[in-house]
């Protein structure tokens, strides 16, 4: 009996059991008849059938072979296809285009999953996910928020994350130690900068946040000499005595652009 299935901590298994939350998730995902949905970690199928009843097809990837087998047998002959696979090894290139991604993410691998989705973002039109509340707040944080950091900038460079609602611990079995939230993450079709700046941009952002206590003039001095950095900050109207957390993603993008010019002219 799948009801007796022992939840595996290593797979982040906290199963959604609150029917009001399940209904709310299905409502907010803006499901359309023609949608093809990729569900990561369907578990016991809490939201899978509700999604499937409103869309063309659901592709569900589950790493727990016992659960995948159960779902496969249950959903044979329906519009739900179950893959007994690790999503981090799953080939996204074999997916059709314009996929809607919905997941109550296994929290322990949320970041590699988000990174993989970003790397294949051409495939996806929308990404709805449940994550730990604090993690979701980090995704959405802006300068001035306690949780603002390099991860916020990374996520917001590629799309627009928004917390749609919070979910209490009691909505799950077994009950997790932390609160959760449901996020809509619209991936941008067009990025603000060319690819060659992206790598430098994230190096700059990570360097600045790794040395939060330093002024940006001091933390970024590995990228250019202080005089050149001062010039850039003056040009961009940024106070060189500011710390990493007071600069917006837009300002980091501008700094990366200016440093790119310097590095190119110096052939770095
Ligand atoms: N969707 C179900 C629900 O809401 O009740 C389960 C959510 S539970 C938080 C996360 C699910 O992801 C589990 O079923 C777990 O087995 C699965 N999972 C964990 N790691 C995975 C991986 N690498 N690839 C695919 N599924 C994974």
PDB file of N, CA and C in Angstrom, residues 200-245:
ATOM      1  N   UNK A 200      31.293  37.171 -16.259  1.00  0.00           N
ATOM      2  CA  UNK A 200      31.969  38.209 -15.473  1.00  0.00           C
ATOM      3  C   UNK A 200      31.004  38.804 -14.445  1.00  0.00           C
ATOM      4  N   UNK A 201      29.767  39.008 -14.871  1.00  0.00           N
ATOM      5  CA  UNK A 201      28.757  39.578 -13.970  1.00  0.00           C
ATOM      6  C   UNK A 201      28.634  38.740 -12.696  1.00  0.00           C
ATOM      7  N   UNK A 202      28.499  37.428 -12.848  1.00  0.00           N
ATOM      8  CA  UNK A 202      28.298  36.592 -11.654  1.00  0.00           C
ATOM      9  C   UNK A 202      29.573  36.471 -10.829  1.00  0.00           C
ATOM     10  N   UNK A 203      30.733  36.593 -11.492  1.00  0.00           N
ATOM     11  CA  UNK A 203      31.994  36.616 -10.725  1.00  0.00           C
ATOM     12  C   UNK A 203      32.045  37.871  -9.854  1.00  0.00           C
ATOM     13  N   UNK A 204      31.632  38.984 -10.452  1.00  0.00           N
ATOM     14  CA  UNK A 204      31.631  40.258  -9.724  1.00  0.00           C
ATOM     15  C   UNK A 204      30.662  40.193  -8.544  1.00  0.00           C
ATOM     16  N   UNK A 205      29.463  39.702  -8.819  1.00  0.00           N
ATOM     17  CA  UNK A 205      28.430  39.651  -7.768  1.00  0.00           C
ATOM     18  C   UNK A 205      28.871  38.724  -6.631  1.00  0.00           C
ATOM     19  N   UNK A 206      29.372  37.557  -6.994  1.00  0.00           N
ATOM     20  CA  UNK A 206      29.801  36.609  -5.940  1.00  0.00           C
ATOM     21  C   UNK A 206      30.944  37.198  -5.123  1.00  0.00           C
ATOM     22  N   UNK A 207      31.896  37.816  -5.805  1.00  0.00           N
ATOM     23  CA  UNK A 207      33.051  38.413  -5.108  1.00  0.00           C
ATOM     24  C   UNK A 207      32.565  39.488  -4.140  1.00  0.00           C
ATOM     25  N   UNK A 208      31.669  40.339  -4.600  1.00  0.00           N
ATOM     26  CA  UNK A 208      31.173  41.433  -3.743  1.00  0.00           C
ATOM     27  C   UNK A 208      30.458  40.876  -2.506  1.00  0.00           C
ATOM     28  N   UNK A 209      29.589  39.875  -2.707  1.00  0.00           N
ATOM     29  CA  UNK A 209      28.811  39.354  -1.568  1.00  0.00           C
ATOM     30  C   UNK A 209      29.649  38.471  -0.642  1.00  0.00           C
ATOM     31  N   UNK A 210      30.726  37.880  -1.186  1.00  0.00           N
ATOM     32  CA  UNK A 210      31.592  37.082  -0.298  1.00  0.00           C
ATOM     33  C   UNK A 210      32.331  37.976   0.689  1.00  0.00           C
ATOM     34  N   UNK A 211      32.422  39.274   0.345  1.00  0.00           N
ATOM     35  CA  UNK A 211      33.137  40.206   1.231  1.00  0.00           C
ATOM     36  C   UNK A 211      32.202  41.344   1.623  1.00  0.00           C
ATOM     37  N   UNK A 212      31.062  40.946   2.159  1.00  0.00           N
ATOM     38  CA  UNK A 212      29.991  41.883   2.485  1.00  0.00           C
ATOM     39  C   UNK A 212      30.423  43.072   3.328  1.00  0.00           C
ATOM     40  N   UNK A 213      31.387  42.847   4.206  1.00  0.00           N
ATOM     41  CA  UNK A 213      31.777  43.938   5.113  1.00  0.00           C
ATOM     42  C   UNK A 213      32.614  45.000   4.427  1.00  0.00           C
ATOM     43  N   UNK A 214      33.223  44.622   3.300  1.00  0.00           N
ATOM     44  CA  UNK A 214      34.087  45.584   2.608  1.00  0.00           C
ATOM     45  C   UNK A 214      33.261  46.528   1.733  1.00  0.00           C
ATOM     46  N   UNK A 215      33.840  47.690   1.439  1.00  0.00           N
ATOM     47  CA  UNK A 215      33.195  48.576   0.470  1.00  0.00           C
ATOM     48  C   UNK A 215      33.360  47.927  -0.909  1.00  0.00           C
ATOM     49  N   UNK A 216      32.490  48.279  -1.856  1.00  0.00           N
ATOM     50  CA  UNK A 216      32.636  47.646  -3.175  1.00  0.00           C
ATOM     51  C   UNK A 216      33.951  48.057  -3.847  1.00  0.00           C
ATOM     52  N   UNK A 217      34.448  49.226  -3.489  1.00  0.00           N
ATOM     53  CA  UNK A 217      35.740  49.649  -4.053  1.00  0.00           C
ATOM     54  C   UNK A 217      36.822  48.640  -3.645  1.00  0.00           C
ATOM     55  N   UNK A 218      36.794  48.209  -2.397  1.00  0.00           N
ATOM     56  CA  UNK A 218      37.801  47.247  -1.933  1.00  0.00           C
ATOM     57  C   UNK A 218      37.518  45.816  -2.385  1.00  0.00           C
ATOM     58  N   UNK A 219      36.239  45.433  -2.368  1.00  0.00           N
ATOM     59  CA  UNK A 219      35.974  44.024  -2.709  1.00  0.00           C
ATOM     60  C   UNK A 219      36.180  43.757  -4.206  1.00  0.00           C
ATOM     61  N   UNK A 220      36.004  44.775  -5.037  1.00  0.00           N
ATOM     62  CA  UNK A 220      36.117  44.528  -6.491  1.00  0.00           C
ATOM     63  C   UNK A 220      37.493  44.889  -7.060  1.00  0.00           C
ATOM     64  N   UNK A 221      38.458  45.142  -6.185  1.00  0.00           N
ATOM     65  CA  UNK A 221      39.734  45.635  -6.740  1.00  0.00           C
ATOM     66  C   UNK A 221      40.556  44.562  -7.453  1.00  0.00           C
ATOM     67  N   UNK A 222      40.065  43.311  -7.445  1.00  0.00           N
ATOM     68  CA  UNK A 222      40.737  42.283  -8.250  1.00  0.00           C
ATOM     69  C   UNK A 222      40.340  42.387  -9.729  1.00  0.00           C
ATOM     70  N   UNK A 223      39.308  43.151 -10.029  1.00  0.00           N
ATOM     71  CA  UNK A 223      38.820  43.253 -11.412  1.00  0.00           C
ATOM     72  C   UNK A 223      39.437  44.423 -12.175  1.00  0.00           C
ATOM     73  N   UNK A 224      39.890  45.437 -11.416  1.00  0.00           N
ATOM     74  CA  UNK A 224      40.536  46.589 -12.059  1.00  0.00           C
ATOM     75  C   UNK A 224      41.230  47.390 -10.964  1.00  0.00           C
ATOM     76  N   UNK A 225      42.135  48.279 -11.350  1.00  0.00           N
ATOM     77  CA  UNK A 225      42.804  49.073 -10.311  1.00  0.00           C
ATOM     78  C   UNK A 225      41.807  50.076  -9.714  1.00  0.00           C
ATOM     79  N   UNK A 226      42.134  50.568  -8.544  1.00  0.00           N
ATOM     80  CA  UNK A 226      41.180  51.410  -7.808  1.00  0.00           C
ATOM     81  C   UNK A 226      40.792  52.673  -8.573  1.00  0.00           C
ATOM     82  N   UNK A 227      41.769  53.261  -9.282  1.00  0.00           N
ATOM     83  CA  UNK A 227      41.472  54.504 -10.014  1.00  0.00           C
ATOM     84  C   UNK A 227      40.417  54.235 -11.092  1.00  0.00           C
ATOM     85  N   UNK A 228      40.578  53.105 -11.799  1.00  0.00           N
ATOM     86  CA  UNK A 228      39.602  52.772 -12.858  1.00  0.00           C
ATOM     87  C   UNK A 228      38.240  52.471 -12.243  1.00  0.00           C
ATOM     88  N   UNK A 229      38.260  51.760 -11.107  1.00  0.00           N
ATOM     89  CA  UNK A 229      36.982  51.453 -10.445  1.00  0.00           C
ATOM     90  C   UNK A 229      36.278  52.740 -10.011  1.00  0.00           C
ATOM     91  N   UNK A 230      37.064  53.657  -9.417  1.00  0.00           N
ATOM     92  CA  UNK A 230      36.488  54.946  -8.971  1.00  0.00           C
ATOM     93  C   UNK A 230      35.813  55.638 -10.151  1.00  0.00           C
ATOM     94  N   UNK A 231      36.505  55.642 -11.289  1.00  0.00           N
ATOM     95  CA  UNK A 231      35.974  56.303 -12.492  1.00  0.00           C
ATOM     96  C   UNK A 231      34.634  55.680 -12.893  1.00  0.00           C
ATOM     97  N   UNK A 232      34.606  54.347 -12.865  1.00  0.00           N
ATOM     98  CA  UNK A 232      33.370  53.636 -13.232  1.00  0.00           C
ATOM     99  C   UNK A 232      32.239  54.015 -12.272  1.00  0.00           C
ATOM    100  N   UNK A 233      32.541  54.006 -10.974  1.00  0.00           N
ATOM    101  CA  UNK A 233      31.493  54.315  -9.991  1.00  0.00           C
ATOM    102  C   UNK A 233      30.978  55.747 -10.165  1.00  0.00           C
ATOM    103  N   UNK A 234      31.896  56.673 -10.423  1.00  0.00           N
ATOM    104  CA  UNK A 234      31.467  58.071 -10.639  1.00  0.00           C
ATOM    105  C   UNK A 234      30.555  58.125 -11.867  1.00  0.00           C
ATOM    106  N   UNK A 235      30.995  57.488 -12.952  1.00  0.00           N
ATOM    107  CA  UNK A 235      30.211  57.498 -14.200  1.00  0.00           C
ATOM    108  C   UNK A 235      28.800  56.921 -13.971  1.00  0.00           C
ATOM    109  N   UNK A 236      28.726  55.881 -13.142  1.00  0.00           N
ATOM    110  CA  UNK A 236      27.429  55.208 -12.937  1.00  0.00           C
ATOM    111  C   UNK A 236      26.638  55.806 -11.765  1.00  0.00           C
ATOM    112  N   UNK A 237      27.228  56.789 -11.102  1.00  0.00           N
ATOM    113  CA  UNK A 237      26.532  57.417  -9.964  1.00  0.00           C
ATOM    114  C   UNK A 237      26.417  56.479  -8.772  1.00  0.00           C
ATOM    115  N   UNK A 238      27.430  55.612  -8.589  1.00  0.00           N
ATOM    116  CA  UNK A 238      27.418  54.659  -7.466  1.00  0.00           C
ATOM    117  C   UNK A 238      28.447  55.132  -6.443  1.00  0.00           C
ATOM    118  N   UNK A 239      28.069  55.090  -5.178  1.00  0.00           N
ATOM    119  CA  UNK A 239      28.996  55.480  -4.112  1.00  0.00           C
ATOM    120  C   UNK A 239      29.990  54.337  -3.876  1.00  0.00           C
ATOM    121  N   UNK A 240      31.273  54.616  -4.077  1.00  0.00           N
ATOM    122  CA  UNK A 240      32.286  53.548  -3.978  1.00  0.00           C
ATOM    123  C   UNK A 240      32.414  53.008  -2.551  1.00  0.00           C
ATOM    124  N   UNK A 241      31.819  53.712  -1.585  1.00  0.00           N
ATOM    125  CA  UNK A 241      31.885  53.255  -0.192  1.00  0.00           C
ATOM    126  C   UNK A 241      30.691  52.352   0.166  1.00  0.00           C
ATOM    127  N   UNK A 242      29.797  52.151  -0.798  1.00  0.00           N
ATOM    128  CA  UNK A 242      28.649  51.261  -0.560  1.00  0.00           C
ATOM    129  C   UNK A 242      29.109  49.823  -0.366  1.00  0.00           C
ATOM    130  N   UNK A 243      28.239  49.003   0.286  1.00  0.00           N
ATOM    131  CA  UNK A 243      28.534  47.567   0.458  1.00  0.00           C
ATOM    132  C   UNK A 243      27.707  46.787  -0.572  1.00  0.00           C
ATOM    133  N   UNK A 244      28.094  45.519  -0.719  1.00  0.00           N
ATOM    134  CA  UNK A 244      27.452  44.667  -1.752  1.00  0.00           C
ATOM    135  C   UNK A 244      25.931  44.712  -1.701  1.00  0.00           C
ATOM    136  N   UNK A 245      25.365  44.670  -0.476  1.00  0.00           N
ATOM    137  CA  UNK A 245      23.911  44.509  -0.381  1.00  0.00           C
ATOM    138  C   UNK A 245      23.121  45.762  -0.733  1.00  0.00           C
TER     139      UNK A 245
END
